[in-house]
mmCIF file of C-alpha atoms in Angstrom:
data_model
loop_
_atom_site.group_PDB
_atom_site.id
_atom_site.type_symbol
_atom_site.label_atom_id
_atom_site.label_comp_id
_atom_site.label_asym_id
_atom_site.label_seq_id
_atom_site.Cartn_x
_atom_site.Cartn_y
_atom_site.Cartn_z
ATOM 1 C CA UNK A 1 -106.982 -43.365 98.392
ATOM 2 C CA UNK A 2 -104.162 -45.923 99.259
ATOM 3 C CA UNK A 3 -104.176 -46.958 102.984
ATOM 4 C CA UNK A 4 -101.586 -45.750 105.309
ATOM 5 C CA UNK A 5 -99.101 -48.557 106.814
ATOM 6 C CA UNK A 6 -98.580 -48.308 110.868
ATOM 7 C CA UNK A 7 -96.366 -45.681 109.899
ATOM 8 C CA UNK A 8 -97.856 -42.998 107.765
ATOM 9 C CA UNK A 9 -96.553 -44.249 104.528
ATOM 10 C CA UNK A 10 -99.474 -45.079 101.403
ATOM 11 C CA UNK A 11 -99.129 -48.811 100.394
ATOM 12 C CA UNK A 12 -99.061 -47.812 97.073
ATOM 13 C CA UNK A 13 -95.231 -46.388 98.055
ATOM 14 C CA UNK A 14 -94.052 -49.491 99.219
ATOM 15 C CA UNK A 15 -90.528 -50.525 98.084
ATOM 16 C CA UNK A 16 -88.712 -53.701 98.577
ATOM 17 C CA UNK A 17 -90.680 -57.134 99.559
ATOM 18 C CA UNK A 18 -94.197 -56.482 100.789
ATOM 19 C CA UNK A 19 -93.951 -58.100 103.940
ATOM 20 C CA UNK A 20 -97.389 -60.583 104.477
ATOM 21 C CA UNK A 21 -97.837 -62.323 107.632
ATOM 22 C CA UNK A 22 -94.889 -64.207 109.558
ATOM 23 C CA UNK A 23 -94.804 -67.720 109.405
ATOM 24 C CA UNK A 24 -94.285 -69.672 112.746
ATOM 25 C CA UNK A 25 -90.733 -70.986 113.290
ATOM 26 C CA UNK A 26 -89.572 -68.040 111.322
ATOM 27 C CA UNK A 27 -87.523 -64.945 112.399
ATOM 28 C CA UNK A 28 -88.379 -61.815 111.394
ATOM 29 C CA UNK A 29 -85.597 -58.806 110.787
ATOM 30 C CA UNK A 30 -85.894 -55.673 109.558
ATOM 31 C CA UNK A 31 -83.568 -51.993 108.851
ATOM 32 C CA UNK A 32 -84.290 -48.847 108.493
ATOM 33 C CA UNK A 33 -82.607 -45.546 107.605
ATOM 34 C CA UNK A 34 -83.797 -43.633 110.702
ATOM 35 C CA UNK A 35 -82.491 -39.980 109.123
ATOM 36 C CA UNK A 36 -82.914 -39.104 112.550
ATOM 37 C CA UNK A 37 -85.150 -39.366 115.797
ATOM 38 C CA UNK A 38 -86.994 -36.126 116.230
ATOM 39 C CA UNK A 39 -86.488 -34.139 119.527
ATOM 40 C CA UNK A 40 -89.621 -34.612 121.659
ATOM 41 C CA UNK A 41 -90.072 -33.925 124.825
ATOM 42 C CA UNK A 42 -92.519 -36.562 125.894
ATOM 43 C CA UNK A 43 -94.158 -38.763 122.871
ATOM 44 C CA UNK A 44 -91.283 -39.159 120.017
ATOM 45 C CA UNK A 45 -93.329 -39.727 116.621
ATOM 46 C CA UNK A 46 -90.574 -41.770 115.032
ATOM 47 C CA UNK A 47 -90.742 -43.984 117.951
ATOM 48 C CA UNK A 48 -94.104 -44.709 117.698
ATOM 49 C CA UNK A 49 -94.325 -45.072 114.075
ATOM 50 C CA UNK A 50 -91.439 -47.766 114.508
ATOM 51 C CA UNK A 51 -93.399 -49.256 117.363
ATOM 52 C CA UNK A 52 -96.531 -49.849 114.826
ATOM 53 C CA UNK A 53 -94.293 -50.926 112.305
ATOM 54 C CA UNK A 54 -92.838 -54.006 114.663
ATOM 55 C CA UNK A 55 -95.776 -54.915 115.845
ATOM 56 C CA UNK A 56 -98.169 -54.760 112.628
ATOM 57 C CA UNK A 57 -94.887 -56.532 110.705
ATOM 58 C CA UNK A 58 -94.000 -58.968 113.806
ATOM 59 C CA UNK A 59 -90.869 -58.378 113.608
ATOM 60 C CA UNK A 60 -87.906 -59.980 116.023
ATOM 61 C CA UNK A 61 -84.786 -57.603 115.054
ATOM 62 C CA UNK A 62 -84.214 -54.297 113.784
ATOM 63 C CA UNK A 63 -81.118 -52.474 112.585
ATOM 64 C CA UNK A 64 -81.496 -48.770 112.391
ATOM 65 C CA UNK A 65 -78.894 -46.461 110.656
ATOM 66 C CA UNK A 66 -78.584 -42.866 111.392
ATOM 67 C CA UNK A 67 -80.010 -42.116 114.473
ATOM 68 C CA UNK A 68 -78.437 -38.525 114.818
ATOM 69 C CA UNK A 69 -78.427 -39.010 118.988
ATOM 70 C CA UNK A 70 -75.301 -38.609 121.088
ATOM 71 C CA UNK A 71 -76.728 -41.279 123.603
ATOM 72 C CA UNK A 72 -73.825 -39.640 126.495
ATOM 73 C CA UNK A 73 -75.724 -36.237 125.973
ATOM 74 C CA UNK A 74 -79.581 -37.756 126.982
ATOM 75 C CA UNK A 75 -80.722 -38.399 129.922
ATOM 76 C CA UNK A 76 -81.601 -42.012 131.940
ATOM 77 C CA UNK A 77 -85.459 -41.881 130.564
ATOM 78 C CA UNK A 78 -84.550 -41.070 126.934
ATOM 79 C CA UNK A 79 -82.948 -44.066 126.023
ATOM 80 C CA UNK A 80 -83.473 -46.832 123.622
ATOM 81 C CA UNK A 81 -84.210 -49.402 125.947
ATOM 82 C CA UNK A 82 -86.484 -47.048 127.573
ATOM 83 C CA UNK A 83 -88.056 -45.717 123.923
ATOM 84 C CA UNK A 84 -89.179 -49.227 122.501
ATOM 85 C CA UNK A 85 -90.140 -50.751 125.894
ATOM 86 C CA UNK A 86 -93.056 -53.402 125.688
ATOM 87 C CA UNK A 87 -94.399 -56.184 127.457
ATOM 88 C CA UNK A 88 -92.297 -58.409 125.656
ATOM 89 C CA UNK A 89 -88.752 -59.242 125.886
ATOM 90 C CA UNK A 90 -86.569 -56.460 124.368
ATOM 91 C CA UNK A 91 -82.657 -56.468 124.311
ATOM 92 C CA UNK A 92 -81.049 -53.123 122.560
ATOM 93 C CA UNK A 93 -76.982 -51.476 121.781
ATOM 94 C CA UNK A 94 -76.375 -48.767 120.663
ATOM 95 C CA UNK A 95 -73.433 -46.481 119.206
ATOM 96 C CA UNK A 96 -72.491 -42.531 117.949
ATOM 97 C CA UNK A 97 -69.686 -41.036 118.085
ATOM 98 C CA UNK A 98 -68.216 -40.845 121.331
ATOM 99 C CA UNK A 99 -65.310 -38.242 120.134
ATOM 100 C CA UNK A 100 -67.317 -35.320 119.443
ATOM 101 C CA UNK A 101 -69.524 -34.672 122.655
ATOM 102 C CA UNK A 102 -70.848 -31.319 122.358
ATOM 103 C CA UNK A 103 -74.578 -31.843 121.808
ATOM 104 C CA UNK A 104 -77.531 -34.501 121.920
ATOM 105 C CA UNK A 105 -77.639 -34.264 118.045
ATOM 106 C CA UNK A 106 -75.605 -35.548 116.209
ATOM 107 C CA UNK A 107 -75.322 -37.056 112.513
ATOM 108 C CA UNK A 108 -74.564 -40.689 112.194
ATOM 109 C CA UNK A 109 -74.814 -43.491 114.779
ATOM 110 C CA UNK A 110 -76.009 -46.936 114.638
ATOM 111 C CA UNK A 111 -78.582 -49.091 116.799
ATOM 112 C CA UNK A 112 -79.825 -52.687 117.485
ATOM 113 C CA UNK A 113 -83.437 -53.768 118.802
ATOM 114 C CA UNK A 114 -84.532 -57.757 119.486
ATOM 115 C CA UNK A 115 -87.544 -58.380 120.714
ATOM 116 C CA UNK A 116 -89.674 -61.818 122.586
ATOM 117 C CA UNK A 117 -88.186 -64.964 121.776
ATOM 118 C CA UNK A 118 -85.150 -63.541 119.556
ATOM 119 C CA UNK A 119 -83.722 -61.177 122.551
ATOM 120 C CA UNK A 120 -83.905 -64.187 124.657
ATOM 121 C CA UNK A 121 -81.437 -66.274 122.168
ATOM 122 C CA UNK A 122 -78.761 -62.712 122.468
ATOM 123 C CA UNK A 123 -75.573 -63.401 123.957
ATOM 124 C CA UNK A 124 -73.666 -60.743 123.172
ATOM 125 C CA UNK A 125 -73.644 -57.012 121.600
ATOM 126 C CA UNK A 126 -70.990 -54.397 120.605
ATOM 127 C CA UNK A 127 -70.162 -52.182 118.799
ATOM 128 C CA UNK A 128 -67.472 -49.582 116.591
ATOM 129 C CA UNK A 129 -64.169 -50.484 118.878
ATOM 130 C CA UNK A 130 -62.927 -46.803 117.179
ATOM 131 C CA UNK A 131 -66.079 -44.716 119.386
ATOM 132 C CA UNK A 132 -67.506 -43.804 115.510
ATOM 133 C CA UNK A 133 -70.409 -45.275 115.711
ATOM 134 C CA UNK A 134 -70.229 -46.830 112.425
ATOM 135 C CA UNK A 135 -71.869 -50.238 113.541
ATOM 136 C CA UNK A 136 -73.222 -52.440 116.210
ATOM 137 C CA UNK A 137 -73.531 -56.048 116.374
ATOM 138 C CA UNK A 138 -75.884 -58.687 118.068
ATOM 139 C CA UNK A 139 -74.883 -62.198 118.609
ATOM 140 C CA UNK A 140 -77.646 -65.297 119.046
ATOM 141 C CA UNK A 141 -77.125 -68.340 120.020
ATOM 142 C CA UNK A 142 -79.853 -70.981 118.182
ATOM 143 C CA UNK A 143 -79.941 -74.827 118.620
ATOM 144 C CA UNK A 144 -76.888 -76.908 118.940
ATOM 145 C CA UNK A 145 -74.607 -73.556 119.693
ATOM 146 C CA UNK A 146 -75.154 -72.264 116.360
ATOM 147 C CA UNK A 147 -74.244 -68.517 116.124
ATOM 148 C CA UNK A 148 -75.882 -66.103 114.163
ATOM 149 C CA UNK A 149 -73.714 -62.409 114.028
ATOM 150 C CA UNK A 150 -76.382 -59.412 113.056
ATOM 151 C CA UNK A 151 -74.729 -56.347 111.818
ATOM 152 C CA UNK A 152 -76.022 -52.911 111.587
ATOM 153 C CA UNK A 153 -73.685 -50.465 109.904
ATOM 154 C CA UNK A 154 -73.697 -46.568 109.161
ATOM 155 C CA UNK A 155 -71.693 -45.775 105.798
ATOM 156 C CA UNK A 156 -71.515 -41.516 105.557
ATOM 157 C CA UNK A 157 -72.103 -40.251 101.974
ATOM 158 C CA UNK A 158 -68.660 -39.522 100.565
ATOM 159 C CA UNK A 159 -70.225 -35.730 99.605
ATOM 160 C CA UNK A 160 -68.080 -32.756 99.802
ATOM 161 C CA UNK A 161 -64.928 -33.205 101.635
ATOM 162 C CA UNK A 162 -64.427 -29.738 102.382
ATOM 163 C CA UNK A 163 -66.993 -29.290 104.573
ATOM 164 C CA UNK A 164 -65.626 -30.384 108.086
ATOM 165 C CA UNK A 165 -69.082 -30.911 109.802
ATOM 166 C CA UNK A 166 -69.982 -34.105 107.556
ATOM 167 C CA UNK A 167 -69.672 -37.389 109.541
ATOM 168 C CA UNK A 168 -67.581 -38.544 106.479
ATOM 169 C CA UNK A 169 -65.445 -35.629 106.634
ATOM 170 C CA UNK A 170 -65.133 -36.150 111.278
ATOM 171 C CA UNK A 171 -64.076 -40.212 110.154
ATOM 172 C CA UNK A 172 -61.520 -39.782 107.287
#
């Protein structure tokens, strides 16, 4: 039998670089395809699975796509910030689409995590200008004043353009 990474996934499904350990002096930044945080009313399971993940992987930044969370729509405690809260350093942003308001689901979004030494280098976040939720940004300042820009961005499938409740079909 393979053996399950932090988060539930068989090694032998890996894809991309297998990540070993991090070497010191060295950043480490990761995204992910979230399809979604699952509604929980007290211990999220994505959540923890991406809080194994970090920690078994070390890594400094993540970029998630896809949340599916109108963040206006949750309440103080269900937060990002709140979420992914360790002992160490952690620095987040956040963005959905601000336009359509009705529930705390909702497809699409964009979000931003730093953690330790990394989140203590971030100057400045943002995010979509437009309220779409189509990307956030994190910006670090390293030695000398050197600025590094991190982007996380949402890009809708094109799919049927008929069908109004797509998020590519809400931001055409």
């Amino acid at each position: 039998d393979p053996t399950p990474t932090p988060i539930g996934i068989p090694t032998d499904q890996d894809f991309g670089d297998t990540l070993g350990p991090k070497s010191d002096g060295y950043a480490r930044i990761a995204f992910g395809n979230i399809n979604g945080f699952i509604e929980a009313q007290t211990r999220n399971p994505r959540v923890e699975g991406l809080k194994r993940f970090f920690l078994y992987h070390e890594v400094d930044c993540f970029g998630g796509a896809e949340p599916n969370v109108n963040w206006q729509k949750l309440q103080r405690h269900q937060n990002l910030k709140e979420w992914f809260r360790t002992e160490n350093a952690l620095r987040s942003v956040a963005a959905h689409n601000t336009h359509n308001n009705v529930s705390p689901v909702q497809q699409g979004g964009s979000f931003m995590l730093c953690f330790g030494d990394m989140a203590k280098r971030l100057v400045e976040t943002g995010s979509d200008p437009t309220g779409l939720g189509r990307w956030t940004w994190m910006k670090f300042m390293g030695r000398n004043n050197h600025c590094t820009r991190l982007i996380t961005a949402y890009i809708p499938h094109v799919g049927d353009r008929s069908k109004l409740r797509t998020v590519y079909a809400q931001q055409a």
